Amino acid sequence: MDRIRIRGGKPLSGEIPISGAKNAALKLMAAALLTAEPLTLTNVPRLADVRAMAELLASFGVNIQVTLSGNFGEGDTMRLEAQKITSAFASYDMVRKMRASFQVLAPLVARERAAKVSLPGGCAIGARPVELHLNALEAMGAKIELAEGYVTATAPDGLTGAEIVFPFVSVGATETAMMAATLAKGTTKIVNAAREPEIIDLGNCLIAMGAEIWGLGSSEITVQGVDKLHSAAHRVMPDRIETGTYAIAAAIAGGAIELIGAAPDTIASLNALLVKSGAVVTTTPRGMKIEMNGARPKSSDITTAPYPGFPTDLQAQMMALMAVADGTSVIKEKIFENRFMHVPELARMGAQVRIDGDTATVRGVEKLKGAQVMATDLRASVSLVLAGLAAEGETTVGRIYHLDRGFDRLEEKLSRVGADIARVSE
Ligand code: EPZ
């Protein structure tokens, strides 16, 4: 199995191109199921999760053609044509490997009026139930049956618009409701909708496909159902979590990097904290720039929250920065109940972290020390890479298949800006 080897202590300088967003691309791909006509996505990131979603969609009969980009800074182009759906079944093996696979349920029910999709089950970062998705489909008239670990959803006469009030904010459930509503009869109102930029990206793509949607980016989304959707082309938005991760890389390793194609307004909550920690963050015509000129970062307190709050997907990376900051930082994880798995690994590198329920107290140390560590999930594993950039000596990160799920050519991007990082085979 491959590992990532990092020799720490090198400041970064240069440019990193930002890829298309994983968490937008996966749902945009699922949206192709809503129409018999082709959907063309550009700026698609090169990721294991994107390949897994393509495989799942192909098993439903979707014809997929990928044109690989020859330009390192530009994503691939993917044409998805679901002219005829030949199967509406997503197996446990598929959904267990990648939870986002569950997002095929709504478009399949909306278009085919019946689908059978495995329940995702638990995952490393928490239990992650799906009752909000199912309640939304039920409110729109689908009959939901749960048996042997599978959801069977049927709506023989099609879905009907409804008022859906979410008791708390869920990105996935908002996407389920929005996709289902595009082909439902009548109007759907989604109350307490997620406001994440990826929801806006999906909504804009659906609008380009002929859907009628209002209120994207607010907590109330209205969808007027239409008879059918049509062909469209859509560019996947830049990945704000990848952007934030590389911004933190500059803050932890020192130096100055420009993140080409980044959308800084989508990570305003992070940028405010980076500025507090001593970084200079500027918007540039091509993206954003972050500079950290040698000074030790200062500590800040962090609480994760739905957008526009601080993203849970950047919590582990900020903990790596706080581990070397001057002062003590209190980090509260409010979205997932088990998202501190990076803590024991960071501790192997000398981080001083105490956990009490959903709160981690991080006492910054002057220097981390390189060590052998293990990736446990996608964002946790990249926090170990960031810690390795700042640590004295050599760090090796094992189980990097987690990284390949969500970071497009990470070691290539970091080595281009001067990090001493390589993928090595055991
Ligand atoms: C999306 O997950 C992202 N995944 C996650 O990124 C991200 O951390 C999360 O949103 C929050 O921003 C994708 O987009 C593929 P939620 P999602 O529904 O949609 C609970 C990564 O590393 N909940 O907003 O699954 C849930 O357990 C991943 O890229 C219910 O209880 O997140 C969680 O505590 C990890 N019942 C909270 O709500 C439900 O029916 C928010 O989850 C649905 C959710």
Coordinates of C-alpha atoms and ligand atoms in Angstrom, one line a residue:
M1 CA 0.0 0.0 0.0
D2 CA 1.2 3.5 -0.8
R3 CA 2.1 6.1 1.8
I4 CA 2.9 9.8 1.7
R5 CA 6.3 10.8 3.0
I6 CA 6.9 14.4 4.0
R7 CA 10.0 16.1 5.2
G8 CA 8.9 19.1 7.1
G9 CA 10.3 22.6 7.5
K10 CA 10.1 23.9 3.9
P11 CA 8.2 27.2 3.4
L12 CA 5.9 27.2 0.4
S13 CA 5.9 29.5 -2.5
G14 CA 4.2 29.6 -5.9
E15 CA 0.8 28.8 -7.2
I16 CA -1.6 25.9 -6.7
P17 CA -4.6 25.4 -9.0
I18 CA -7.8 24.7 -7.2
S19 CA -9.9 21.7 -8.5
G20 CA -13.6 21.4 -8.9
A21 CA -15.4 20.7 -5.7
K22 CA -15.9 17.0 -4.8
N23 CA -19.0 17.7 -2.8
A24 CA -20.6 19.6 -5.7
A25 CA -19.4 17.2 -8.5
L26 CA -20.9 14.1 -6.9
K27 CA -24.4 15.6 -6.7
L28 CA -24.2 17.2 -10.1
M29 CA -23.4 13.7 -11.5
A30 CA -26.4 12.3 -9.8
A31 CA -28.5 15.1 -11.3
A32 CA -27.8 13.6 -14.7
L33 CA -30.4 10.9 -13.8
L34 CA -33.1 13.5 -13.9
T35 CA -33.1 13.8 -17.7
A36 CA -32.9 11.6 -20.8
E37 CA -30.7 14.3 -22.5
P38 CA -26.9 14.7 -21.9
L39 CA -25.5 16.7 -19.1
T40 CA -22.0 18.0 -19.7
L41 CA -19.9 18.9 -16.6
T42 CA -16.6 20.7 -16.9
N43 CA -13.9 21.3 -14.3
V44 CA -14.6 17.8 -12.9
P45 CA -11.9 16.8 -10.3
R46 CA -9.8 13.7 -10.7
L47 CA -10.8 11.7 -7.6
A48 CA -11.6 8.2 -6.5
D49 CA -15.0 9.3 -5.3
V50 CA -15.8 10.7 -8.8
R51 CA -14.8 7.4 -10.4
A52 CA -17.0 5.5 -7.9
M53 CA -20.0 7.7 -8.6
A54 CA -19.4 7.2 -12.4
E55 CA -19.3 3.5 -11.9
L56 CA -22.6 3.5 -9.9
L57 CA -24.3 5.7 -12.5
A58 CA -23.0 3.4 -15.3
S59 CA -24.7 0.5 -13.5
F60 CA -28.0 2.3 -13.9
G61 CA -27.4 2.5 -17.7
V62 CA -26.0 6.0 -17.8
N63 CA -23.5 6.5 -20.7
I64 CA -20.5 8.4 -19.4
Q65 CA -17.7 9.8 -21.5
V66 CA -14.7 11.5 -19.8
T67 CA -12.3 13.8 -21.6
L68 CA -9.2 14.1 -19.6
S69 CA -7.7 17.6 -19.4
G70 CA -4.1 17.9 -20.5
N71 CA -3.8 21.1 -18.5
F72 CA -2.9 20.6 -14.8
G73 CA -4.9 23.6 -13.8
E74 CA -8.2 22.6 -15.5
G75 CA -10.5 19.7 -14.5
D76 CA -11.8 17.0 -16.8
T77 CA -15.0 17.1 -18.9
M78 CA -17.7 14.5 -18.3
R79 CA -20.7 13.9 -20.5
L80 CA -23.4 11.9 -18.8
E81 CA -26.4 10.6 -20.8
A82 CA -29.2 8.8 -18.9
Q83 CA -31.2 8.2 -22.0
K84 CA -32.8 5.1 -20.5
I85 CA -32.4 3.9 -17.0
T86 CA -32.0 0.2 -17.0
S87 CA -31.7 -0.4 -13.3
A88 CA -32.6 1.7 -10.2
F89 CA -30.7 -0.4 -7.7
A90 CA -27.7 0.8 -5.6
S91 CA -26.1 -2.0 -3.7
Y92 CA -24.7 -2.0 -0.1
D93 CA -21.2 -2.4 -1.4
M94 CA -21.5 0.8 -3.5
V95 CA -23.2 3.0 -0.9
R96 CA -21.1 1.7 2.0
K97 CA -17.9 2.8 0.2
M98 CA -19.2 6.2 -0.5
R99 CA -22.1 7.8 1.4
A100 CA -22.8 10.3 -1.4
S101 CA -24.0 7.4 -3.5
F102 CA -27.2 7.7 -1.4
Q103 CA -27.9 10.9 -3.4
V104 CA -29.1 8.8 -6.4
L105 CA -32.3 7.9 -4.5
A106 CA -34.2 11.2 -5.1
P107 CA -33.4 11.5 -8.9
L108 CA -34.2 7.8 -9.4
V109 CA -37.6 8.1 -7.7
A110 CA -38.4 11.4 -9.4
R111 CA -37.7 10.0 -12.8
E112 CA -38.4 6.2 -12.6
R113 CA -41.0 6.4 -9.8
A114 CA -39.3 3.5 -8.0
A115 CA -35.8 2.8 -6.6
K116 CA -34.0 0.6 -4.2
V117 CA -30.9 2.0 -2.5
S118 CA -28.9 0.6 0.3
L119 CA -28.9 2.5 3.6
P120 CA -25.4 4.0 4.1
G121 CA -24.9 2.6 7.6
G122 CA -22.4 4.2 10.1
C123 CA -19.2 5.7 8.9
A124 CA -16.0 6.7 10.6
I125 CA -17.1 10.2 11.5
G126 CA -20.4 9.3 13.1
A127 CA -23.7 7.5 12.7
R128 CA -25.0 9.8 9.9
P129 CA -28.6 8.7 9.6
V130 CA -30.8 9.6 6.6
E131 CA -34.3 10.0 8.1
L132 CA -34.5 13.6 6.8
H133 CA -34.0 12.4 3.2
L134 CA -36.7 9.8 3.6
N135 CA -39.1 12.1 5.4
A136 CA -38.8 14.6 2.6
L137 CA -39.6 12.0 -0.1
E138 CA -42.5 10.7 2.0
A139 CA -43.9 14.3 2.3
M140 CA -43.8 14.4 -1.5
G141 CA -45.9 11.2 -1.7
A142 CA -43.3 8.5 -2.0
K143 CA -44.0 5.2 -0.2
I144 CA -40.8 4.3 1.8
E145 CA -40.1 0.7 2.9
L146 CA -37.0 -0.3 4.9
A147 CA -36.0 -3.9 4.7
E148 CA -32.7 -5.8 5.0
G149 CA -30.7 -2.7 5.0
Y150 CA -32.3 -1.2 1.9
V151 CA -34.7 1.7 1.2
T152 CA -37.3 1.0 -1.4
A153 CA -39.1 4.2 -2.5
T154 CA -42.0 4.1 -4.8
A155 CA -44.3 6.8 -6.3
P156 CA -46.3 5.1 -9.0
D157 CA -48.1 8.4 -9.9
G158 CA -45.0 10.6 -9.5
L159 CA -44.1 12.9 -6.7
T160 CA -46.2 15.8 -5.5
G161 CA -44.9 19.2 -4.3
A162 CA -45.0 19.7 -0.5
E163 CA -43.8 21.9 2.3
I164 CA -40.8 20.3 3.8
V165 CA -39.6 21.7 7.1
F166 CA -36.2 20.3 8.2
P167 CA -35.7 20.2 12.0
F168 CA -32.0 21.0 11.5
V169 CA -29.8 21.8 8.6
S170 CA -28.7 18.9 6.4
V171 CA -26.8 19.4 3.1
G172 CA -27.6 16.0 1.7
A173 CA -31.3 16.1 2.7
T174 CA -31.7 19.6 1.1
E175 CA -30.2 18.2 -2.1
T176 CA -32.5 15.2 -2.0
A177 CA -35.6 17.4 -1.6
M178 CA -34.5 19.9 -4.3
M179 CA -33.7 17.2 -6.9
A180 CA -37.0 15.3 -6.1
A181 CA -39.0 18.6 -6.4
T182 CA -37.7 19.4 -9.9
L183 CA -40.0 16.8 -11.4
A184 CA -42.8 16.8 -8.9
K185 CA -46.3 18.0 -9.6
G186 CA -46.8 21.5 -8.1
T187 CA -44.7 23.6 -5.7
T188 CA -42.3 22.5 -3.0
K189 CA -41.1 24.7 -0.3
I190 CA -38.0 23.6 1.6
V191 CA -37.8 25.4 5.0
N192 CA -34.5 25.4 7.0
A193 CA -32.6 24.5 3.8
A194 CA -28.8 24.2 3.8
R195 CA -27.1 27.3 2.4
E196 CA -23.8 25.7 1.4
P197 CA -22.3 27.0 -1.9
E198 CA -22.5 23.4 -3.2
I199 CA -26.3 23.6 -2.9
I200 CA -26.3 26.8 -5.0
D201 CA -24.0 25.1 -7.6
L202 CA -26.4 22.1 -7.8
G203 CA -29.4 24.4 -8.0
N204 CA -27.8 26.5 -10.8
C205 CA -27.1 23.3 -12.8
L206 CA -30.7 22.2 -12.3
I207 CA -31.9 25.6 -13.5
A208 CA -29.7 25.2 -16.6
M209 CA -31.5 21.9 -17.1
G210 CA -34.9 23.6 -17.0
A211 CA -35.8 23.4 -13.4
E212 CA -37.6 26.3 -11.7
I213 CA -35.9 27.1 -8.4
W214 CA -35.9 30.2 -6.2
G215 CA -34.1 31.1 -3.0
L216 CA -30.8 29.3 -3.5
G217 CA -28.3 30.3 -0.8
S218 CA -31.1 31.3 1.6
S219 CA -32.8 29.0 4.2
E220 CA -36.0 28.8 2.2
I221 CA -35.9 27.2 -1.3
T222 CA -38.9 27.0 -3.5
V223 CA -39.1 24.6 -6.5
Q224 CA -41.9 24.6 -9.0
G225 CA -42.0 21.2 -10.6
V226 CA -41.7 20.8 -14.4
D227 CA -42.6 17.9 -16.7
K228 CA -39.1 17.2 -17.8
L229 CA -35.6 18.5 -17.7
H230 CA -33.2 18.8 -20.6
S231 CA -29.6 18.9 -21.7
A232 CA -27.2 21.4 -20.2
A233 CA -23.6 22.2 -19.6
H234 CA -22.3 23.2 -16.2
R235 CA -18.9 24.1 -14.7
V236 CA -18.2 22.5 -11.3
M237 CA -17.5 25.2 -8.7
P238 CA -14.1 25.5 -7.1
D239 CA -13.5 23.2 -4.1
R240 CA -13.7 25.5 -1.0
I241 CA -12.4 22.7 1.3
E242 CA -9.4 22.1 -0.9
T243 CA -8.8 25.9 -1.1
G244 CA -9.0 26.1 2.7
T245 CA -6.7 23.2 3.1
Y246 CA -3.9 24.8 1.0
A247 CA -4.5 28.2 2.7
I248 CA -3.8 26.4 6.0
A249 CA -0.8 24.7 4.4
A250 CA 0.7 28.1 3.8
A251 CA -0.1 29.3 7.3
I252 CA 1.4 26.2 8.9
A253 CA 4.5 25.9 6.7
G254 CA 5.1 29.6 6.2
G255 CA 5.7 31.3 2.8
A256 CA 3.3 32.7 0.3
I257 CA 1.0 30.9 -2.2
E258 CA -1.6 31.9 -4.6
L259 CA -4.6 29.6 -5.0
I260 CA -5.6 29.9 -8.6
G261 CA -9.3 29.7 -9.4
A262 CA -10.3 29.8 -5.7
A263 CA -13.5 31.5 -4.6
P264 CA -12.4 33.3 -1.4
D265 CA -16.0 34.4 -0.6
T266 CA -16.9 30.7 0.0
I267 CA -14.4 30.4 2.8
A268 CA -14.8 33.7 4.5
S269 CA -15.2 32.1 8.0
L270 CA -11.8 30.4 7.6
N271 CA -10.1 33.5 6.2
A272 CA -11.2 35.5 9.2
L273 CA -9.5 33.0 11.5
L274 CA -6.3 32.9 9.3
V275 CA -6.1 36.6 9.5
K276 CA -6.5 36.4 13.3
S277 CA -3.7 33.8 13.4
G278 CA -1.4 36.3 11.7
A279 CA -1.7 35.5 8.0
V280 CA -2.2 38.1 5.2
V281 CA -5.1 36.9 3.0
T282 CA -5.9 38.8 -0.2
T283 CA -8.2 38.4 -3.1
T284 CA -6.4 38.4 -6.4
P285 CA -7.7 38.6 -10.0
R286 CA -7.0 34.8 -10.3
G287 CA -8.2 33.6 -6.9
M288 CA -6.6 34.4 -3.5
K289 CA -3.2 34.7 -1.9
I290 CA -2.1 33.8 1.5
E291 CA 1.2 34.9 3.1
M292 CA 2.7 33.9 6.4
N293 CA 6.1 35.4 6.8
G294 CA 7.9 33.4 9.4
A295 CA 5.9 34.3 12.5
R296 CA 4.4 31.6 14.7
P297 CA 0.6 31.5 14.2
K298 CA -1.6 32.7 17.0
S299 CA -4.3 30.6 18.5
S300 CA -8.1 31.1 18.0
D301 CA -11.2 29.3 19.2
I302 CA -13.2 27.5 16.5
T303 CA -16.8 26.1 16.4
T304 CA -18.0 24.2 13.4
A305 CA -21.5 25.1 12.1
P306 CA -23.6 24.9 8.9
Y307 CA -22.6 27.4 6.2
P308 CA -21.8 30.3 6.5
G309 CA -20.3 29.1 9.8
F310 CA -16.9 27.4 10.0
P311 CA -17.0 24.1 8.0
T312 CA -16.6 20.8 9.8
D313 CA -14.6 19.7 6.7
L314 CA -11.8 22.1 7.7
Q315 CA -11.8 21.4 11.5
A316 CA -9.0 18.8 11.4
Q317 CA -6.8 21.0 9.2
M318 CA -7.3 24.0 11.6
M319 CA -6.5 21.7 14.5
A320 CA -3.1 21.0 12.9
L321 CA -2.5 24.7 12.7
M322 CA -3.6 25.3 16.3
A323 CA -1.3 22.5 17.4
V324 CA 1.7 24.7 16.6
A325 CA 0.0 28.1 17.5
D326 CA 1.1 30.4 20.2
G327 CA -1.6 29.9 22.9
T328 CA -4.5 27.6 23.6
S329 CA -7.4 27.0 21.3
V330 CA -10.8 25.5 22.1
I331 CA -12.3 23.6 19.1
K332 CA -15.9 22.6 19.2
E333 CA -17.2 20.0 16.6
K334 CA -21.0 20.6 16.4
I335 CA -21.8 18.7 13.1
F336 CA -20.5 15.2 13.5
E337 CA -20.1 13.3 16.8
N338 CA -17.0 11.4 16.1
R339 CA -14.8 13.7 14.1
F340 CA -11.7 13.9 16.3
M341 CA -10.0 10.7 15.0
H342 CA -7.0 12.8 13.9
V343 CA -6.3 13.7 17.5
P344 CA -4.4 10.5 18.6
E345 CA -2.4 10.7 15.3
L346 CA -1.5 14.4 15.8
A347 CA -0.5 13.4 19.4
R348 CA 2.0 11.0 17.9
M349 CA 3.7 14.0 16.4
G350 CA 3.7 15.9 19.7
A351 CA 0.4 17.8 19.6
Q352 CA -1.1 18.6 23.0
V353 CA -4.8 18.0 22.7
R354 CA -7.4 17.1 25.3
I355 CA -10.8 15.9 24.3
D356 CA -14.0 16.3 26.3
G357 CA -17.1 15.3 24.3
D358 CA -17.5 17.6 21.3
T359 CA -14.7 19.9 22.5
A360 CA -11.0 19.7 21.9
T361 CA -8.6 21.9 23.8
V362 CA -5.3 22.4 21.9
R363 CA -2.3 23.8 23.7
G364 CA 0.1 24.9 20.9
V365 CA 3.7 23.6 21.0
E366 CA 6.7 25.3 19.4
K367 CA 7.4 22.3 17.1
L368 CA 5.8 19.1 16.1
K369 CA 8.0 16.1 15.4
G370 CA 7.8 13.8 12.3
A371 CA 6.3 10.4 13.0
Q372 CA 4.5 7.5 11.3
V373 CA 0.8 8.2 11.4
M374 CA -2.3 6.7 9.8
A375 CA -5.2 8.3 7.9
T376 CA -8.6 7.6 9.3
D377 CA -10.9 9.7 7.0
L378 CA -10.5 12.1 4.2
R379 CA -10.1 15.4 6.1
A380 CA -8.4 13.8 9.1
S381 CA -5.7 12.4 6.8
V382 CA -5.0 15.8 5.1
S383 CA -4.5 17.3 8.6
L384 CA -1.7 14.9 9.1
V385 CA -0.1 15.9 5.9
L386 CA -0.3 19.6 7.0
A387 CA 1.2 18.7 10.4
G388 CA 4.0 16.9 8.5
L389 CA 4.8 20.1 6.5
A390 CA 5.4 21.9 9.8
A391 CA 7.1 19.1 11.7
E392 CA 10.8 18.6 12.3
G393 CA 12.0 15.5 10.4
E394 CA 10.1 12.9 8.4
T395 CA 6.4 12.0 8.6
T396 CA 4.8 9.1 6.8
V397 CA 1.1 8.9 6.4
G398 CA -0.4 5.5 5.8
R399 CA -3.8 4.4 4.5
I400 CA -3.8 7.3 2.0
Y401 CA -6.6 5.8 -0.1
H402 CA -8.7 8.2 2.1
L403 CA -6.8 11.2 0.6
D404 CA -7.3 9.9 -3.0
R405 CA -11.0 10.0 -2.4
G406 CA -11.1 13.7 -2.1
F407 CA -7.9 15.5 -2.9
D408 CA -6.9 15.9 -6.6
R409 CA -3.2 15.1 -7.0
L410 CA -2.3 16.4 -3.6
E411 CA 1.4 15.6 -3.5
E412 CA 1.9 17.0 -7.0
K413 CA 0.2 20.3 -6.0
L414 CA 2.2 20.6 -2.8
S415 CA 5.6 19.6 -4.3
R416 CA 5.1 22.3 -7.0
V417 CA 5.1 24.9 -4.3
G418 CA 8.2 23.6 -2.7
A419 CA 7.0 21.0 -0.1
D420 CA 9.3 17.9 0.3
I421 CA 6.5 15.4 -0.2
A422 CA 6.3 12.1 -2.2
R423 CA 4.2 9.1 -2.6
V424 CA 6.1 5.9 -1.7
S425 CA 5.3 2.3 -2.1
E426 CA 5.8 0.1 0.9
Ligands
EPZ1 C1 -22.1 16.7 3.4 O1 -22.5 15.5 4.1 C2 -20.7 16.5 3.0 N1 -20.6 15.3 2.1 C3 -19.7 16.3 4.1 O2 -18.4 16.2 3.6 C4 -19.9 17.5 5.1 O3 -19.0 17.3 6.2 C5 -21.3 17.7 5.5 O4 -22.2 17.8 4.3 C6 -21.5 18.9 6.3 O5 -21.1 20.1 5.6 C7 -20.9 15.5 0.8 O6 -21.4 16.5 0.3 C8 -20.7 14.3 0.0 P1 -25.4 16.6 6.5 P2 -24.0 15.2 4.5 O7 -26.6 15.9 6.0 O8 -24.9 15.8 3.5 C9 -27.1 14.7 10.5 C10 -16.3 15.2 3.3 O9 -15.3 15.0 4.0 N2 -28.2 14.1 9.7 O10 -25.4 18.1 6.3 O11 -24.1 13.8 4.8 C11 -25.8 14.1 10.2 O12 -25.5 12.9 10.8 C12 -17.7 15.0 3.8 O13 -16.2 15.6 2.1 C13 -29.2 13.4 10.4 O14 -29.2 13.2 11.6 O15 -24.1 16.0 5.8 C14 -24.8 15.2 10.6 O16 -24.6 15.1 12.0 C15 -17.7 14.4 5.2 N3 -30.2 12.8 9.6 C16 -25.7 16.5 10.3 O17 -27.0 16.0 10.2 C17 -30.3 13.0 8.3 O18 -31.2 12.5 7.6 C18 -25.3 17.2 9.1 O19 -25.2 16.3 8.0 C19 -29.3 13.8 7.6 C20 -28.3 14.3 8.4

